[in-house]
CSV table of C-alpha atoms and ligand atoms in Angstrom, one decimal:
chain,number,residue,atom,x,y,z
A,53,ALA,CA,0.0,0.0,0.0
A,54,VAL,CA,2.9,2.4,0.8
A,55,MET,CA,4.6,1.6,-2.5
A,56,ASN,CA,1.3,2.1,-4.3
A,57,GLY,CA,0.9,5.5,-2.6
A,58,LYS,CA,4.4,6.4,-3.6
A,59,CYS,CA,3.8,5.4,-7.2
A,60,ILE,CA,0.8,7.7,-7.3
A,61,ASN,CA,2.9,10.5,-5.8
A,62,ILE,CA,5.6,10.0,-8.5
A,63,VAL,CA,3.1,9.9,-11.3
A,64,ALA,CA,1.2,13.0,-10.0
A,65,ASN,CA,4.5,14.8,-9.7
A,66,LEU,CA,5.5,13.8,-13.2
A,67,TRP,CA,2.3,15.5,-14.3
A,68,ASN,CA,3.0,18.6,-12.3
A,69,SER,CA,0.3,18.1,-9.7
A,70,PRO,CA,-0.3,21.2,-7.6
A,71,GLU,CA,-1.2,19.1,-4.5
A,72,LYS,CA,0.9,19.7,-1.4
A,73,ASP,CA,-0.4,16.9,0.7
A,74,THR,CA,1.9,13.9,1.6
A,75,TRP,CA,-0.3,11.6,-0.3
A,76,LYS,CA,-1.6,12.8,-3.6
A,77,THR,CA,-5.0,12.0,-5.0
A,78,GLY,CA,-5.0,9.1,-7.4
A,79,ALA,CA,-5.9,5.5,-7.9
A,80,LEU,CA,-4.4,2.2,-9.1
A,81,ALA,CA,-6.0,0.4,-12.0
A,82,ILE,CA,-5.6,-2.7,-14.0
A,83,GLY,CA,-4.8,-0.6,-17.1
A,84,SER,CA,-5.8,2.6,-18.8
A,85,SER,CA,-9.2,1.2,-19.4
A,86,GLU,CA,-10.1,1.1,-15.7
A,87,ALA,CA,-8.2,4.4,-15.1
A,88,CYS,CA,-10.2,6.1,-17.9
A,89,MET,CA,-13.4,4.8,-16.5
A,90,LEU,CA,-12.6,6.2,-13.1
A,91,GLY,CA,-11.6,9.6,-14.5
A,92,GLY,CA,-14.8,9.6,-16.6
A,93,VAL,CA,-17.1,8.5,-13.7
A,94,ALA,CA,-15.6,11.2,-11.4
A,95,ALA,CA,-16.3,13.8,-14.0
A,96,TRP,CA,-19.9,12.5,-14.4
A,97,LEU,CA,-20.6,12.5,-10.7
A,98,ARG,CA,-19.2,16.0,-10.2
A,99,TRP,CA,-21.4,17.3,-13.0
A,100,ARG,CA,-24.4,15.4,-11.7
A,101,LYS,CA,-24.0,16.8,-8.2
A,102,LYS,CA,-23.8,20.3,-9.5
A,103,ARG,CA,-26.8,19.9,-11.7
A,104,GLN,CA,-28.8,18.4,-8.8
A,105,ALA,CA,-27.8,21.4,-6.6
A,106,GLN,CA,-29.0,23.7,-9.3
A,107,GLY,CA,-32.3,21.8,-9.6
A,108,LYS,CA,-31.6,21.0,-13.2
A,109,PRO,CA,-32.1,17.8,-15.1
A,110,PHE,CA,-29.1,15.4,-15.0
A,111,ASP,CA,-30.3,12.5,-17.2
A,112,LYS,CA,-28.5,13.3,-20.4
A,113,PRO,CA,-24.8,13.5,-19.8
A,114,ASN,CA,-22.4,13.6,-22.7
A,115,PHE,CA,-18.6,13.8,-23.3
A,116,VAL,CA,-16.6,15.0,-26.3
A,117,ILE,CA,-13.6,13.1,-27.8
A,118,SER,CA,-12.1,12.7,-31.3
A,119,THR,CA,-12.8,9.7,-33.5
A,120,GLY,CA,-9.3,8.6,-32.6
A,121,PHE,CA,-10.6,7.3,-29.3
A,122,GLN,CA,-9.6,3.9,-28.0
A,123,VAL,CA,-12.4,1.4,-27.5
A,124,VAL,CA,-12.5,2.0,-23.7
A,125,TRP,CA,-14.4,5.2,-24.4
A,126,GLU,CA,-17.1,3.3,-26.3
A,127,LYS,CA,-17.3,1.0,-23.3
A,128,PHE,CA,-17.6,4.0,-20.9
A,129,ALA,CA,-20.4,5.5,-23.1
A,130,GLN,CA,-22.3,2.2,-23.2
A,131,LEU,CA,-21.8,0.9,-19.7
A,132,TRP,CA,-22.7,4.2,-18.0
A,133,GLN,CA,-25.0,5.4,-20.7
A,134,ILE,CA,-23.2,8.6,-21.4
A,135,GLU,CA,-23.5,10.0,-24.9
A,136,MET,CA,-20.2,10.1,-26.8
A,137,ARG,CA,-19.8,13.0,-29.1
A,138,GLU,CA,-17.1,12.4,-31.7
A,139,VAL,CA,-15.1,15.1,-33.4
A,140,PRO,CA,-14.0,13.7,-36.7
A,141,LEU,CA,-10.3,13.4,-37.5
A,142,THR,CA,-9.5,14.2,-41.2
A,143,LEU,CA,-6.3,14.3,-43.3
A,144,GLU,CA,-6.2,18.0,-42.8
A,145,LYS,CA,-7.0,17.9,-39.1
A,146,THR,CA,-5.1,14.9,-37.8
A,147,THR,CA,-5.7,15.6,-34.1
A,148,LEU,CA,-8.7,16.9,-32.0
A,149,ASP,CA,-9.8,20.3,-33.2
A,150,PRO,CA,-10.6,22.4,-30.1
A,151,GLU,CA,-13.1,24.7,-31.9
A,152,GLU,CA,-15.0,21.7,-33.3
A,153,ALA,CA,-14.9,20.1,-29.9
A,154,LEU,CA,-16.4,23.1,-28.3
A,155,LYS,CA,-19.2,23.2,-30.9
A,156,MET,CA,-20.3,19.8,-29.6
A,157,CYS,CA,-20.4,21.0,-25.9
A,158,ASP,CA,-23.4,22.1,-24.0
A,159,GLU,CA,-24.7,22.2,-20.4
A,160,ASN,CA,-24.7,18.4,-20.3
A,161,THR,CA,-21.1,17.9,-21.2
A,162,ILE,CA,-19.3,16.2,-18.3
A,163,CYS,CA,-15.8,16.6,-19.8
A,164,ILE,CA,-13.7,16.8,-23.0
A,165,VAL,CA,-11.2,14.0,-23.5
A,166,PRO,CA,-8.0,14.8,-25.4
A,167,ILE,CA,-5.6,11.9,-26.0
A,168,GLN,CA,-1.8,11.9,-25.6
A,169,GLY,CA,-0.5,9.3,-27.9
A,170,VAL,CA,-3.5,8.6,-30.1
A,171,THR,CA,-3.7,4.8,-30.4
A,172,TRP,CA,-4.4,4.9,-34.2
A,173,THR,CA,-1.8,7.5,-35.2
A,174,GLY,CA,0.7,8.1,-32.4
A,175,LEU,CA,0.0,11.8,-32.4
A,176,ASN,CA,-0.9,14.1,-29.5
A,177,ASP,CA,-4.0,16.2,-29.2
A,178,ASP,CA,-3.1,19.8,-28.4
A,179,VAL,CA,-4.3,20.0,-24.8
A,180,GLU,CA,-2.9,23.5,-24.3
A,181,ALA,CA,-4.9,25.0,-27.2
A,182,LEU,CA,-8.0,23.1,-26.0
A,183,ASP,CA,-7.6,24.4,-22.5
A,184,LYS,CA,-7.3,28.0,-23.7
A,185,ALA,CA,-10.3,27.7,-26.0
A,186,LEU,CA,-12.3,26.0,-23.3
A,187,ASP,CA,-11.4,28.7,-20.8
A,188,ALA,CA,-12.9,31.3,-23.0
A,189,TYR,CA,-15.9,29.1,-23.7
A,190,ASN,CA,-16.5,28.4,-20.0
A,191,ALA,CA,-16.3,32.1,-19.2
A,192,LYS,CA,-18.8,32.9,-21.9
A,193,THR,CA,-21.3,30.2,-21.2
A,194,GLY,CA,-21.0,30.0,-17.4
A,195,TYR,CA,-20.3,26.2,-17.7
A,196,ASP,CA,-17.3,24.7,-16.1
A,197,ILE,CA,-16.5,21.8,-18.4
A,198,PRO,CA,-13.3,20.1,-17.4
A,199,ILE,CA,-10.7,18.1,-19.3
A,200,HIS,CA,-9.7,14.4,-18.6
A,201,VAL,CA,-6.5,13.6,-20.5
A,202,ASP,CA,-6.3,10.0,-21.7
A,203,ALA,CA,-2.5,9.8,-21.7
A,204,ALA,CA,-2.3,6.0,-21.9
A,205,SER,CA,0.9,6.2,-23.9
A,206,GLY,CA,1.9,9.8,-23.7
A,207,GLY,CA,1.7,10.0,-19.9
A,208,PHE,CA,5.1,8.3,-19.6
A,209,ILE,CA,6.6,10.0,-22.6
A,210,LEU,CA,5.8,13.7,-22.3
A,211,PRO,CA,7.2,14.3,-18.8
A,212,PHE,CA,10.6,12.9,-19.9
A,213,LEU,CA,11.0,14.1,-23.5
A,214,TYR,CA,9.0,17.3,-23.6
A,215,PRO,CA,9.0,18.6,-20.0
A,216,GLU,CA,8.2,22.2,-21.3
A,217,LYS,CA,5.1,21.1,-23.1
A,218,LYS,CA,2.0,21.9,-21.1
A,219,TRP,CA,-0.6,19.2,-21.4
A,220,ASP,CA,-1.0,18.3,-17.7
A,221,PHE,CA,-2.1,19.7,-14.3
A,222,ARG,CA,-0.3,23.0,-15.2
A,223,LEU,CA,-3.4,23.7,-17.3
A,224,LYS,CA,-6.4,25.2,-15.7
A,225,TRP,CA,-9.1,22.8,-16.8
A,226,VAL,CA,-7.2,19.5,-16.7
A,227,LEU,CA,-8.7,17.9,-13.6
A,228,SER,CA,-7.7,14.3,-14.1
A,229,ILE,CA,-5.2,12.2,-16.2
A,230,SER,CA,-4.9,8.5,-16.8
A,231,VAL,CA,-2.0,6.3,-18.1
A,232,SER,CA,-1.1,2.7,-18.7
A,233,GLY,CA,1.8,1.4,-16.6
A,234,HIS,CA,2.2,-1.4,-19.1
A,235,LYS,CA,2.8,0.7,-22.1
A,236,PHE,CA,5.6,3.2,-21.7
A,237,GLY,CA,5.5,2.9,-17.9
A,238,LEU,CA,7.8,-0.1,-18.6
A,239,VAL,CA,5.9,-2.6,-16.5
A,240,TYR,CA,4.2,-5.9,-17.6
A,241,PRO,CA,0.4,-5.9,-17.8
A,242,GLY,CA,-1.9,-5.0,-16.1
A,243,LEU,CA,-1.3,-1.7,-14.6
A,244,GLY,CA,-2.8,1.7,-14.9
A,245,TRP,CA,-2.9,5.0,-13.0
A,246,VAL,CA,-5.3,7.9,-12.7
A,247,CYS,CA,-4.7,11.1,-10.8
A,248,TRP,CA,-6.8,14.1,-9.9
A,249,LYS,CA,-5.7,17.6,-9.5
A,250,GLY,CA,-6.9,17.6,-5.9
A,251,LYS,CA,-9.0,15.7,-3.5
A,252,GLU,CA,-12.0,17.9,-4.3
A,253,TYR,CA,-12.2,16.4,-7.8
A,254,LEU,CA,-12.5,12.8,-6.7
A,255,PRO,CA,-16.1,12.4,-5.5
A,256,GLU,CA,-16.4,10.8,-2.0
A,257,GLU,CA,-18.9,8.3,-3.3
A,258,MET,CA,-16.2,6.7,-5.4
A,259,SER,CA,-14.2,5.6,-2.3
A,260,PHE,CA,-15.4,2.4,-0.7
A,261,SER,CA,-14.3,0.9,2.6
A,262,VAL,CA,-14.2,-2.7,3.7
A,263,ASN,CA,-13.2,-4.0,7.1
A,264,TYR,CA,-13.4,-7.8,6.6
A,265,LEU,CA,-9.6,-8.1,5.9
A,266,GLY,CA,-8.6,-7.1,9.4
A,267,ALA,CA,-8.0,-3.5,8.7
A,268,ASN,CA,-10.1,-0.7,7.3
A,269,ILE,CA,-9.2,-0.6,3.6
A,270,THR,CA,-10.4,2.3,1.5
A,271,GLN,CA,-10.3,1.9,-2.2
A,272,VAL,CA,-11.2,3.6,-5.4
A,273,GLY,CA,-11.6,1.2,-8.4
A,274,LEU,CA,-13.7,-1.2,-10.3
A,275,ASN,CA,-11.6,-4.2,-9.6
A,276,PHE,CA,-11.1,-5.4,-6.0
A,277,SER,CA,-8.7,-8.3,-5.8
A,278,ARG,CA,-5.7,-7.9,-8.1
A,279,PRO,CA,-2.1,-8.9,-8.3
A,280,ALA,CA,0.3,-6.6,-6.5
A,281,ALA,CA,3.3,-7.6,-8.6
A,282,GLN,CA,2.9,-4.8,-11.1
A,283,ILE,CA,2.9,-2.2,-8.3
A,284,LEU,CA,6.2,-3.6,-7.1
A,285,GLY,CA,7.4,-3.6,-10.8
A,286,GLN,CA,6.4,0.0,-11.2
A,287,TYR,CA,8.0,1.1,-8.0
A,288,TYR,CA,11.1,-0.8,-8.8
A,289,GLN,CA,11.4,0.8,-12.2
A,290,PHE,CA,10.9,4.2,-10.8
A,291,ILE,CA,13.6,4.0,-8.2
A,292,ARG,CA,15.9,1.8,-10.2
A,293,LEU,CA,15.8,4.0,-13.4
A,294,GLY,CA,15.0,7.3,-11.8
A,295,PHE,CA,14.0,10.3,-13.9
A,296,GLN,CA,17.2,10.2,-15.9
A,297,GLY,CA,16.8,6.5,-16.6
A,298,TYR,CA,13.3,6.8,-17.9
A,299,LYS,CA,14.3,9.7,-20.0
A,300,GLU,CA,17.1,7.8,-21.6
A,301,VAL,CA,14.9,4.7,-22.3
A,302,GLN,CA,12.2,6.8,-23.8
A,303,TYR,CA,14.6,8.9,-25.8
A,304,ASN,CA,16.2,5.8,-27.2
A,305,SER,CA,12.8,4.4,-28.2
A,306,LEU,CA,11.9,7.7,-29.9
A,307,GLN,CA,15.2,7.8,-31.8
A,308,ILE,CA,14.7,4.3,-33.1
A,309,ALA,CA,11.1,5.0,-34.1
A,310,LYS,CA,12.3,8.1,-35.9
A,311,TYR,CA,14.9,6.1,-37.7
A,312,ILE,CA,12.4,3.5,-38.9
A,313,HIS,CA,10.1,6.3,-39.9
A,314,SER,CA,12.8,7.9,-42.0
A,315,GLU,CA,13.7,4.6,-43.6
A,316,ILE,CA,10.0,3.8,-44.4
A,317,ALA,CA,9.8,7.2,-46.1
A,318,LYS,CA,12.5,6.2,-48.5
A,319,MET,CA,10.7,3.0,-49.6
A,320,VAL,CA,8.9,3.5,-52.9
A,321,PRO,CA,5.5,2.1,-52.0
A,322,PHE,CA,5.1,4.0,-48.8
A,323,VAL,CA,4.2,7.4,-47.4
A,324,ASN,CA,4.2,8.3,-43.7
A,325,TYR,CA,0.9,9.6,-42.3
A,326,SER,CA,2.7,12.4,-40.5
A,327,ASN,CA,6.2,13.9,-40.7
A,328,ASP,CA,6.3,14.2,-37.0
A,329,VAL,CA,7.1,11.4,-34.6
A,330,VAL,CA,6.2,12.7,-31.2
A,331,ASN,CA,5.7,9.3,-29.5
A,332,PRO,CA,7.7,6.2,-30.2
A,333,LEU,CA,5.0,5.0,-32.6
A,334,PHE,CA,3.9,6.0,-36.1
A,335,ILE,CA,1.8,4.9,-39.0
A,336,TRP,CA,2.2,4.9,-42.8
A,337,TYR,CA,0.2,3.8,-45.8
A,338,LEU,CA,0.6,2.9,-49.5
A,339,LYS,CA,1.0,5.9,-51.8
A,340,PRO,CA,-2.3,6.1,-53.7
A,341,GLU,CA,-0.5,6.1,-57.1
A,342,TYR,CA,1.4,3.0,-56.1
A,343,ALA,CA,-1.6,1.2,-54.6
A,344,LYS,CA,-3.6,1.7,-57.8
A,345,ASN,CA,-1.4,-0.7,-59.7
A,346,ALA,CA,-0.2,-2.9,-56.9
A,347,LYS,CA,-1.2,-6.5,-56.6
A,348,TRP,CA,-1.0,-6.5,-52.9
A,349,THR,CA,-2.2,-4.6,-49.8
A,350,LEU,CA,-0.7,-3.8,-46.4
A,351,TYR,CA,-2.7,-6.8,-45.1
A,352,ASP,CA,-0.4,-9.0,-47.3
A,353,LEU,CA,2.6,-7.3,-45.9
A,354,GLN,CA,1.4,-7.9,-42.4
A,355,ASP,CA,1.0,-11.5,-43.2
A,356,LYS,CA,4.5,-11.8,-44.7
A,357,LEU,CA,6.1,-10.0,-41.7
A,358,SER,CA,4.3,-12.3,-39.3
A,359,GLN,CA,6.1,-15.2,-41.0
A,360,HIS,CA,9.3,-13.7,-39.7
A,361,GLY,CA,7.9,-13.1,-36.2
A,362,TRP,CA,7.0,-9.4,-36.5
A,363,MET,CA,3.7,-8.2,-35.3
A,364,VAL,CA,3.2,-5.2,-37.5
A,365,PRO,CA,-0.6,-4.7,-37.8
A,366,ALA,CA,-2.4,-3.3,-40.8
A,367,TYR,CA,-5.8,-1.7,-40.1
A,368,THR,CA,-8.2,0.9,-41.2
A,369,LEU,CA,-8.3,4.4,-39.6
A,370,PRO,CA,-11.5,5.5,-37.7
A,371,SER,CA,-14.6,6.9,-39.4
A,372,LYS,CA,-14.2,9.5,-42.1
A,373,LEU,CA,-10.7,8.1,-42.7
A,374,GLU,CA,-11.8,4.5,-42.9
A,375,ASP,CA,-10.7,4.2,-46.5
A,376,TYR,CA,-7.1,4.4,-45.3
A,377,VAL,CA,-5.4,1.1,-44.6
A,378,VAL,CA,-2.4,1.9,-42.5
A,379,MET,CA,0.4,0.0,-40.8
A,380,ARG,CA,1.7,0.8,-37.3
A,381,ILE,CA,5.0,0.3,-35.6
A,382,VAL,CA,5.4,0.8,-31.8
A,383,VAL,CA,9.0,0.9,-30.4
A,384,ARG,CA,9.5,0.2,-26.8
A,385,GLN,CA,12.4,-0.6,-24.4
A,386,GLY,CA,14.2,-3.6,-25.7
A,387,PHE,CA,13.6,-2.9,-29.4
A,388,SER,CA,17.2,-2.1,-30.4
A,389,ARG,CA,18.6,-0.4,-33.5
A,390,ASP,CA,19.8,-3.9,-34.7
A,391,MET,CA,16.3,-5.2,-34.5
A,392,ALA,CA,15.1,-2.1,-36.4
A,393,ASP,CA,17.5,-3.0,-39.2
A,394,MET,CA,16.4,-6.6,-39.2
A,395,LEU,CA,12.7,-5.5,-39.5
A,396,LEU,CA,13.5,-3.0,-42.3
A,397,GLY,CA,15.4,-5.8,-44.1
A,398,ASP,CA,12.3,-8.0,-43.8
A,399,ILE,CA,10.0,-5.3,-45.0
A,400,ASN,CA,12.3,-4.7,-48.0
A,401,ASN,CA,12.4,-8.5,-48.8
A,402,ALA,CA,8.6,-8.8,-48.4
A,403,ILE,CA,8.1,-5.9,-50.9
A,404,THR,CA,10.4,-7.5,-53.4
A,405,GLU,CA,8.4,-10.8,-53.2
A,406,LEU,CA,5.1,-9.0,-53.3
A,407,GLU,CA,6.2,-7.1,-56.4
A,408,LYS,CA,6.9,-10.3,-58.2
A,409,LEU,CA,3.2,-11.4,-57.9
A,410,GLU,CA,1.6,-12.3,-61.1
A,411,TYR,CA,-2.0,-12.1,-59.9
A,412,PRO,CA,-3.6,-9.9,-57.2
A,413,THR,CA,-3.9,-11.2,-53.7
A,414,PRO,CA,-7.3,-12.0,-52.2
A,415,THR,CA,-7.3,-8.8,-50.1
A,416,ARG,CA,-6.4,-6.8,-53.2
A,417,MET,CA,-9.1,-8.4,-55.3
A,418,ALA,CA,-11.6,-7.7,-52.5
A,419,GLN,CA,-10.7,-4.0,-52.7
A,420,GLU,CA,-10.8,-4.0,-56.5
A,421,LYS,CA,-14.2,-5.7,-56.8
A,422,ASN,CA,-15.7,-3.6,-54.1
A,423,LEU,CA,-17.0,-6.8,-52.6
A,424,PRO,CA,-17.1,-7.7,-48.9
A,425,VAL,CA,-14.8,-10.5,-48.3
A,426,GLU,CA,-13.3,-12.4,-45.4
A,427,ALA,CA,-9.6,-12.8,-46.1
A,428,LYS,CA,-7.6,-15.3,-44.1
A,429,MET,CA,-5.4,-13.1,-42.0
A,430,PHE,CA,-3.7,-14.8,-39.3
A,431,ASN,CA,-2.8,-13.0,-36.1
A,432,HIS,CA,-1.4,-14.1,-32.9
A,433,GLY,CA,-4.1,-16.6,-31.9
A,434,GLY,CA,-4.5,-17.9,-35.4
A,435,CYS,CA,-7.9,-16.2,-35.5
A,436,ARG,CA,-9.4,-15.0,-38.7
A,437,LYS,CA,-9.6,-11.3,-39.1
A,438,THR,CA,-12.2,-9.8,-41.3
A,439,VAL,CA,-10.8,-7.5,-43.8
A,440,LYS,CA,-13.5,-5.1,-44.7
A,441,ASN,CA,-13.9,-3.9,-48.2
A,442,LYS,CA,-11.7,-0.9,-48.2
A,443,LYS,CA,-10.0,1.0,-51.0
A,444,ASN,CA,-6.4,0.3,-51.4
A,445,LEU,CA,-5.1,3.7,-50.3
B,255,PLP,C1,-4.2,1.5,-24.8
B,255,PLP,C2,-5.1,2.6,-24.6
B,255,PLP,C3,-6.2,2.6,-23.7
B,255,PLP,C4,-6.5,1.3,-23.0
B,255,PLP,O1,-5.4,1.0,-22.1
B,255,PLP,P1,-5.3,-0.5,-21.4
B,255,PLP,O2,-4.1,-0.2,-20.6
B,255,PLP,O3,-5.0,-1.4,-22.5
B,255,PLP,O4,-6.5,-0.8,-20.7
B,255,PLP,C5,-6.9,3.7,-23.5
B,255,PLP,N1,-6.7,4.8,-24.2
B,255,PLP,C6,-5.7,4.9,-25.1
B,255,PLP,C7,-5.4,6.2,-25.8
B,255,PLP,C8,-4.8,3.8,-25.3
B,255,PLP,O5,-3.8,3.9,-26.2
């Protein structure tokens, strides 16, 4: 319990918590999913209490997020019956547009959720710009819509690599932040953290006490029993690596991701989705002019790479961009520069083989014929993956 409390303190401090108490306000979770749920529920309960006090209806809560959301937010919306309002991502606007987000807000908005390290693209929503726009909006409307930052990946990257960048508790409306310990927190699954800017933002109703374990245990969370190993793992990593150690690990991962990104850019079939690599993950796709005449798709490349043991997923981007089939690489601690060269070699070899094809592959034909088809794509578990009928872009 003490190590857990210390981990929360360390995470809160990394995010520039203004809290002065010995123990800062936060909770342990099984991953970002649980951590996001807790942040979302707290925002919902705060909003509800305020509405009740004003004698206003509180039966139609909503929250605002970009279409780049991770599936947890769909779960949050469904399980708690809170309407999810989605700001579309487009090729021109690749991250959450603050003005568009504000257009979707009203008196029933419990929070806006920018993402640091968008799962689909690796990019960061501009929380500082959102905070500024929201401040003006809240002043004008009299609402006080807060921000929960889903920093599943970015929460353990930004404090080390971009300490000057304001995305955290330094911003006025950021009241809670969540992160995965098992992504760039460098711990095995499942571990997540959520922190609030102060005690007053964590509704009391979310703390539950039990006494049947021989002591009064107060807990905030969806799960009850859980392994403690990850907490020890996190605490160990924190004190073993220290700030400088984490910084070096993340810097190294970012450099390797940037290296692969620049090599991908040199390969004839490919174009990177973004010129920036802000987190150690990025995506790319087939150049439209190349794809037109190609006999293969990125699904075929995924298949070829998996034969060499690489898990490089091909997938379609979220709605409005769903015609784009992209491929993603995530670089973490342990993925060395040597491995990067091996992977790049395998990608090059796969392209050479695919270019020799005489006839189009099933996934390519499916795109060409505009027919829905289930292609045999083998992933980890040998499961079939449905390849929807998408244009070969
Ligand atoms: C991975 C991820 C989640 C879910 O995290 P888990 O730790 O897998 O539960 C939520 N949000 C974002 C942005 C993510 O990338």
